[in-house]
Amino acid sequence: MLGLLRGPEERRRLAQQEIADAHPRHLIFQDRLNVEYLDDAVDRLPAAKRLFYRRLPAWVSQVVSTYANRRECDAVISWGERQSLLFALILKLTASRTRHVALLYWISPPRKARLLRLVASHIDHIVTWSSVQHQFAVQRLRIPASRITLTYHPVDQRFWRPMGRSTDMVCAAGNEMRDYPTLIEAMRGLDIRCHI
């Protein structure tokens, strides 16, 4: 199996933070699913190919590298719309039948939806964390419900646990589909810290 995630330096940094209990476990998929991440595969290529890949945006380089190595795996797991849709498009254009599982968050924006409809034939299964996006894919894009799994977003229960101390803060995270102005307005006048 192959996955699209982070390069080796990022994985080393995350591993150190996980050991120090300073960061949730991000590398659990590698351990549990026997996944090989190809982000650092570019560093092992001959010089001429390395030069080609380094001229591409990092996420495009990941997809092209994964496509080039697709025969070495049982399936490709792609995480995120950009990587997943581009990989599926390349599979479609080359008539490749590589098994492809796409983990998708937000497919309803019109451009993404049109592209997904075009390349859905080259995504064997979609996993999403949003019931709204699941419903959109089935009802609007006409992707069979049997090819889409709605699941809870993974949470590292070892990291996110009660710490045995008093709490006096609200913490909000994320950079997409968040309504921070409403949260800030709701916090006005309250004697509670808010960390965004």
PDB file of C-alpha atoms in Angstrom:
ATOM      1  CA  MET A   1       0.000   0.000   0.000  1.00  0.00           C
ATOM      2  CA  LEU A   2       1.039   3.561  -0.554  1.00  0.00           C
ATOM      3  CA  GLY A   3      -0.098   6.737   1.091  1.00  0.00           C
ATOM      4  CA  LEU A   4       0.416  10.414   0.473  1.00  0.00           C
ATOM      5  CA  LEU A   5       1.478  12.205   3.611  1.00  0.00           C
ATOM      6  CA  ARG A   6       4.598  13.941   4.856  1.00  0.00           C
ATOM      7  CA  GLY A   7       8.279  13.842   4.009  1.00  0.00           C
ATOM      8  CA  PRO A   8      10.910  12.130   6.203  1.00  0.00           C
ATOM      9  CA  GLU A   9      11.965  15.245   8.139  1.00  0.00           C
ATOM     10  CA  GLU A  10       8.354  15.981   9.062  1.00  0.00           C
ATOM     11  CA  ARG A  11       7.793  12.341  10.092  1.00  0.00           C
ATOM     12  CA  ARG A  12      10.919  12.374  12.301  1.00  0.00           C
ATOM     13  CA  ARG A  13       9.799  15.612  13.965  1.00  0.00           C
ATOM     14  CA  LEU A  14       6.285  14.255  14.556  1.00  0.00           C
ATOM     15  CA  ALA A  15       7.667  10.982  15.943  1.00  0.00           C
ATOM     16  CA  GLN A  16       9.764  12.915  18.484  1.00  0.00           C
ATOM     17  CA  GLN A  17       6.762  15.012  19.501  1.00  0.00           C
ATOM     18  CA  GLU A  18       4.578  11.905  19.835  1.00  0.00           C
ATOM     19  CA  ILE A  19       7.130  10.240  22.125  1.00  0.00           C
ATOM     20  CA  ALA A  20       7.267  13.403  24.257  1.00  0.00           C
ATOM     21  CA  ASP A  21       3.431  13.403  24.463  1.00  0.00           C
ATOM     22  CA  ALA A  22       3.456  16.842  22.835  1.00  0.00           C
ATOM     23  CA  HIS A  23       1.513  15.889  19.698  1.00  0.00           C
ATOM     24  CA  PRO A  24      -1.270  13.433  18.740  1.00  0.00           C
ATOM     25  CA  ARG A  25      -0.187  10.248  16.967  1.00  0.00           C
ATOM     26  CA  HIS A  26      -0.019  11.083  13.252  1.00  0.00           C
ATOM     27  CA  LEU A  27       2.032   8.085  12.233  1.00  0.00           C
ATOM     28  CA  ILE A  28      -0.400   5.437  13.470  1.00  0.00           C
ATOM     29  CA  PHE A  29      -1.516   4.612   9.901  1.00  0.00           C
ATOM     30  CA  GLN A  30       2.006   3.599   8.961  1.00  0.00           C
ATOM     31  CA  ASP A  31       2.081   1.156  11.863  1.00  0.00           C
ATOM     32  CA  ARG A  32      -1.457  -0.220  11.557  1.00  0.00           C
ATOM     33  CA  LEU A  33      -1.958  -0.378   7.791  1.00  0.00           C
ATOM     34  CA  ASN A  34       1.540  -1.289   6.599  1.00  0.00           C
ATOM     35  CA  VAL A  35       1.599   1.896   4.536  1.00  0.00           C
ATOM     36  CA  GLU A  36       4.661   3.146   2.698  1.00  0.00           C
ATOM     37  CA  TYR A  37       4.754   6.912   2.351  1.00  0.00           C
ATOM     38  CA  LEU A  38       6.250   8.063  -0.934  1.00  0.00           C
ATOM     39  CA  ASP A  39       6.858  11.697  -0.083  1.00  0.00           C
ATOM     40  CA  ASP A  40      10.575  11.097   0.369  1.00  0.00           C
ATOM     41  CA  ALA A  41      10.882   8.765  -2.638  1.00  0.00           C
ATOM     42  CA  VAL A  42      12.064  11.703  -4.752  1.00  0.00           C
ATOM     43  CA  ASP A  43      15.294  11.807  -2.722  1.00  0.00           C
ATOM     44  CA  ARG A  44      16.131   8.251  -3.846  1.00  0.00           C
ATOM     45  CA  LEU A  45      15.729   8.954  -7.581  1.00  0.00           C
ATOM     46  CA  PRO A  46      18.530   9.474 -10.117  1.00  0.00           C
ATOM     47  CA  ALA A  47      19.658  13.111 -10.393  1.00  0.00           C
ATOM     48  CA  ALA A  48      17.805  13.860 -13.661  1.00  0.00           C
ATOM     49  CA  LYS A  49      14.475  12.626 -12.302  1.00  0.00           C
ATOM     50  CA  ARG A  50      15.054  14.434  -9.006  1.00  0.00           C
ATOM     51  CA  LEU A  51      15.505  17.678 -10.922  1.00  0.00           C
ATOM     52  CA  PHE A  52      12.196  17.098 -12.753  1.00  0.00           C
ATOM     53  CA  TYR A  53      10.262  16.346  -9.555  1.00  0.00           C
ATOM     54  CA  ARG A  54      11.743  19.290  -7.655  1.00  0.00           C
ATOM     55  CA  ARG A  55      10.413  21.706 -10.300  1.00  0.00           C
ATOM     56  CA  LEU A  56       6.846  20.585  -9.514  1.00  0.00           C
ATOM     57  CA  PRO A  57       4.785  21.771  -6.546  1.00  0.00           C
ATOM     58  CA  ALA A  58       5.346  19.301  -3.669  1.00  0.00           C
ATOM     59  CA  TRP A  59       1.819  17.857  -3.781  1.00  0.00           C
ATOM     60  CA  VAL A  60       2.000  17.331  -7.564  1.00  0.00           C
ATOM     61  CA  SER A  61       5.393  15.674  -7.128  1.00  0.00           C
ATOM     62  CA  GLN A  62       3.820  13.303  -4.568  1.00  0.00           C
ATOM     63  CA  VAL A  63       1.067  12.323  -6.979  1.00  0.00           C
ATOM     64  CA  VAL A  64       3.375  11.845  -9.970  1.00  0.00           C
ATOM     65  CA  SER A  65       5.806   9.819  -7.847  1.00  0.00           C
ATOM     66  CA  THR A  66       2.975   7.662  -6.524  1.00  0.00           C
ATOM     67  CA  TYR A  67       1.686   7.067 -10.043  1.00  0.00           C
ATOM     68  CA  ALA A  68       5.172   6.043 -11.177  1.00  0.00           C
ATOM     69  CA  ASN A  69       5.357   3.495  -8.327  1.00  0.00           C
ATOM     70  CA  ARG A  70       1.732   2.299  -8.394  1.00  0.00           C
ATOM     71  CA  ARG A  71       2.547  -1.231  -9.578  1.00  0.00           C
ATOM     72  CA  GLU A  72       4.520  -1.908  -6.397  1.00  0.00           C
ATOM     73  CA  CYS A  73       1.424  -1.845  -4.218  1.00  0.00           C
ATOM     74  CA  ASP A  74      -1.964  -3.442  -3.743  1.00  0.00           C
ATOM     75  CA  ALA A  75      -3.760  -0.106  -3.593  1.00  0.00           C
ATOM     76  CA  VAL A  76      -3.087   3.601  -3.311  1.00  0.00           C
ATOM     77  CA  ILE A  77      -4.620   5.528  -0.426  1.00  0.00           C
ATOM     78  CA  SER A  78      -4.705   9.249  -1.132  1.00  0.00           C
ATOM     79  CA  TRP A  79      -5.558  11.761   1.576  1.00  0.00           C
ATOM     80  CA  GLY A  80      -7.047  15.102   0.545  1.00  0.00           C
ATOM     81  CA  GLU A  81      -8.892  16.449  -2.449  1.00  0.00           C
ATOM     82  CA  ARG A  82      -5.957  17.837  -4.425  1.00  0.00           C
ATOM     83  CA  GLN A  83      -3.906  14.641  -4.315  1.00  0.00           C
ATOM     84  CA  SER A  84      -6.883  12.304  -4.678  1.00  0.00           C
ATOM     85  CA  LEU A  85      -8.511  14.056  -7.627  1.00  0.00           C
ATOM     86  CA  LEU A  86      -5.245  14.551  -9.520  1.00  0.00           C
ATOM     87  CA  PHE A  87      -4.238  10.914  -8.968  1.00  0.00           C
ATOM     88  CA  ALA A  88      -7.664   9.723 -10.180  1.00  0.00           C
ATOM     89  CA  LEU A  89      -7.415  12.014 -13.225  1.00  0.00           C
ATOM     90  CA  ILE A  90      -4.008  10.581 -14.157  1.00  0.00           C
ATOM     91  CA  LEU A  91      -5.377   7.042 -13.726  1.00  0.00           C
ATOM     92  CA  LYS A  92      -8.294   7.897 -16.002  1.00  0.00           C
ATOM     93  CA  LEU A  93      -6.143   9.559 -18.680  1.00  0.00           C
ATOM     94  CA  THR A  94      -3.787   6.568 -18.768  1.00  0.00           C
ATOM     95  CA  ALA A  95      -6.564   3.947 -18.484  1.00  0.00           C
ATOM     96  CA  SER A  96      -4.817   2.493 -15.431  1.00  0.00           C
ATOM     97  CA  ARG A  97      -6.811   0.224 -13.136  1.00  0.00           C
ATOM     98  CA  THR A  98      -4.785   0.747  -9.969  1.00  0.00           C
ATOM     99  CA  ARG A  99      -7.013   0.313  -6.913  1.00  0.00           C
ATOM    100  CA  HIS A 100      -7.529   3.714  -5.338  1.00  0.00           C
ATOM    101  CA  VAL A 101      -9.090   4.693  -2.009  1.00  0.00           C
ATOM    102  CA  ALA A 102      -9.576   8.450  -1.538  1.00  0.00           C
ATOM    103  CA  LEU A 103      -9.991  10.110   1.855  1.00  0.00           C
ATOM    104  CA  LEU A 104     -11.960  13.295   1.126  1.00  0.00           C
ATOM    105  CA  TYR A 105     -13.122  16.111   3.408  1.00  0.00           C
ATOM    106  CA  TRP A 106     -14.903  18.718   1.320  1.00  0.00           C
ATOM    107  CA  ILE A 107     -16.111  17.786  -2.166  1.00  0.00           C
ATOM    108  CA  SER A 108     -19.088  20.109  -2.580  1.00  0.00           C
ATOM    109  CA  PRO A 109     -17.345  23.227  -3.971  1.00  0.00           C
ATOM    110  CA  PRO A 110     -18.365  23.347  -7.651  1.00  0.00           C
ATOM    111  CA  ARG A 111     -14.899  22.877  -9.202  1.00  0.00           C
ATOM    112  CA  LYS A 112     -14.071  19.916  -6.965  1.00  0.00           C
ATOM    113  CA  ALA A 113     -17.506  18.406  -7.531  1.00  0.00           C
ATOM    114  CA  ARG A 114     -17.196  18.618 -11.320  1.00  0.00           C
ATOM    115  CA  LEU A 115     -13.746  17.030 -11.262  1.00  0.00           C
ATOM    116  CA  LEU A 116     -14.867  14.296  -8.865  1.00  0.00           C
ATOM    117  CA  ARG A 117     -17.808  13.464 -11.111  1.00  0.00           C
ATOM    118  CA  LEU A 118     -15.368  13.194 -14.040  1.00  0.00           C
ATOM    119  CA  VAL A 119     -12.824  10.942 -12.278  1.00  0.00           C
ATOM    120  CA  ALA A 120     -15.069   8.944  -9.908  1.00  0.00           C
ATOM    121  CA  SER A 121     -14.666   5.885 -12.137  1.00  0.00           C
ATOM    122  CA  HIS A 122     -11.021   5.743 -11.030  1.00  0.00           C
ATOM    123  CA  ILE A 123     -11.680   5.964  -7.304  1.00  0.00           C
ATOM    124  CA  ASP A 124     -12.701   2.560  -5.998  1.00  0.00           C
ATOM    125  CA  HIS A 125     -13.838   3.821  -2.630  1.00  0.00           C
ATOM    126  CA  ILE A 126     -14.277   7.182  -0.917  1.00  0.00           C
ATOM    127  CA  VAL A 127     -13.980   7.719   2.825  1.00  0.00           C
ATOM    128  CA  THR A 128     -15.391  10.937   4.279  1.00  0.00           C
ATOM    129  CA  TRP A 129     -15.944  12.321   7.767  1.00  0.00           C
ATOM    130  CA  SER A 130     -18.900  14.534   6.872  1.00  0.00           C
ATOM    131  CA  SER A 131     -22.505  13.358   6.579  1.00  0.00           C
ATOM    132  CA  VAL A 132     -23.216  16.440   4.436  1.00  0.00           C
ATOM    133  CA  GLN A 133     -20.418  15.524   2.006  1.00  0.00           C
ATOM    134  CA  HIS A 134     -21.534  11.876   1.969  1.00  0.00           C
ATOM    135  CA  GLN A 135     -25.078  12.946   1.112  1.00  0.00           C
ATOM    136  CA  PHE A 136     -23.796  15.365  -1.555  1.00  0.00           C
ATOM    137  CA  ALA A 137     -21.724  12.635  -3.228  1.00  0.00           C
ATOM    138  CA  VAL A 138     -24.646  10.202  -3.309  1.00  0.00           C
ATOM    139  CA  GLN A 139     -27.481  12.576  -4.201  1.00  0.00           C
ATOM    140  CA  ARG A 140     -25.832  15.248  -6.343  1.00  0.00           C
ATOM    141  CA  LEU A 141     -22.877  13.426  -7.880  1.00  0.00           C
ATOM    142  CA  ARG A 142     -24.731  10.097  -8.143  1.00  0.00           C
ATOM    143  CA  ILE A 143     -21.847   8.093  -6.716  1.00  0.00           C
ATOM    144  CA  PRO A 144     -23.256   4.795  -5.414  1.00  0.00           C
ATOM    145  CA  ALA A 145     -23.560   4.769  -1.617  1.00  0.00           C
ATOM    146  CA  SER A 146     -21.826   1.378  -1.608  1.00  0.00           C
ATOM    147  CA  ARG A 147     -18.636   3.138  -2.766  1.00  0.00           C
ATOM    148  CA  ILE A 148     -18.617   5.721   0.033  1.00  0.00           C
ATOM    149  CA  THR A 149     -17.917   5.174   3.716  1.00  0.00           C
ATOM    150  CA  LEU A 150     -18.959   7.745   6.298  1.00  0.00           C
ATOM    151  CA  THR A 151     -16.804   7.429   9.379  1.00  0.00           C
ATOM    152  CA  TYR A 152     -15.886   9.424  12.440  1.00  0.00           C
ATOM    153  CA  HIS A 153     -12.779  11.529  12.099  1.00  0.00           C
ATOM    154  CA  PRO A 154      -9.923   9.708  13.822  1.00  0.00           C
ATOM    155  CA  VAL A 155      -8.976  11.043  17.225  1.00  0.00           C
ATOM    156  CA  ASP A 156      -5.962   9.996  19.243  1.00  0.00           C
ATOM    157  CA  GLN A 157      -7.616   9.032  22.522  1.00  0.00           C
ATOM    158  CA  ARG A 158      -4.226   8.628  24.232  1.00  0.00           C
ATOM    159  CA  PHE A 159      -3.268  12.244  23.551  1.00  0.00           C
ATOM    160  CA  TRP A 160      -6.692  13.908  23.968  1.00  0.00           C
ATOM    161  CA  ARG A 161      -7.466  12.792  27.511  1.00  0.00           C
ATOM    162  CA  PRO A 162      -8.368  14.398  30.842  1.00  0.00           C
ATOM    163  CA  MET A 163      -5.228  15.833  32.406  1.00  0.00           C
ATOM    164  CA  GLY A 164      -6.423  16.076  36.006  1.00  0.00           C
ATOM    165  CA  ARG A 165      -6.244  19.861  36.221  1.00  0.00           C
ATOM    166  CA  SER A 166      -8.803  22.644  36.262  1.00  0.00           C
ATOM    167  CA  THR A 167      -9.968  23.923  32.909  1.00  0.00           C
ATOM    168  CA  ASP A 168     -10.587  27.547  32.078  1.00  0.00           C
ATOM    169  CA  MET A 169     -10.130  27.706  28.336  1.00  0.00           C
ATOM    170  CA  VAL A 170     -11.921  26.972  25.079  1.00  0.00           C
ATOM    171  CA  CYS A 171      -9.689  25.734  22.287  1.00  0.00           C
ATOM    172  CA  ALA A 172     -10.720  25.765  18.618  1.00  0.00           C
ATOM    173  CA  ALA A 173      -8.629  24.308  15.804  1.00  0.00           C
ATOM    174  CA  GLY A 174      -8.821  23.999  12.056  1.00  0.00           C
ATOM    175  CA  ASN A 175      -8.525  26.170   8.988  1.00  0.00           C
ATOM    176  CA  GLU A 176     -11.482  25.141   6.829  1.00  0.00           C
ATOM    177  CA  MET A 177     -15.222  25.513   7.275  1.00  0.00           C
ATOM    178  CA  ARG A 178     -14.884  27.240  10.658  1.00  0.00           C
ATOM    179  CA  ASP A 179     -16.971  30.185  11.874  1.00  0.00           C
ATOM    180  CA  TYR A 180     -14.446  31.877  14.141  1.00  0.00           C
ATOM    181  CA  PRO A 181     -16.194  35.292  14.124  1.00  0.00           C
ATOM    182  CA  THR A 182     -19.281  33.680  15.712  1.00  0.00           C
ATOM    183  CA  LEU A 183     -17.123  31.924  18.328  1.00  0.00           C
ATOM    184  CA  ILE A 184     -15.346  35.177  19.166  1.00  0.00           C
ATOM    185  CA  GLU A 185     -18.657  37.038  19.482  1.00  0.00           C
ATOM    186  CA  ALA A 186     -20.059  34.291  21.730  1.00  0.00           C
ATOM    187  CA  MET A 187     -16.989  34.543  23.994  1.00  0.00           C
ATOM    188  CA  ARG A 188     -17.317  38.323  24.544  1.00  0.00           C
ATOM    189  CA  GLY A 189     -17.911  39.157  28.181  1.00  0.00           C
ATOM    190  CA  LEU A 190     -17.071  35.662  29.421  1.00  0.00           C
ATOM    191  CA  ASP A 191     -14.192  35.171  31.829  1.00  0.00           C
ATOM    192  CA  ILE A 192     -12.844  32.230  29.827  1.00  0.00           C
ATOM    193  CA  ARG A 193      -9.675  32.152  27.749  1.00  0.00           C
ATOM    194  CA  CYS A 194     -10.119  31.220  24.092  1.00  0.00           C
ATOM    195  CA  HIS A 195      -7.243  29.793  22.060  1.00  0.00           C
ATOM    196  CA  ILE A 196      -7.731  29.630  18.268  1.00  0.00           C
TER     197      ILE A 196
END
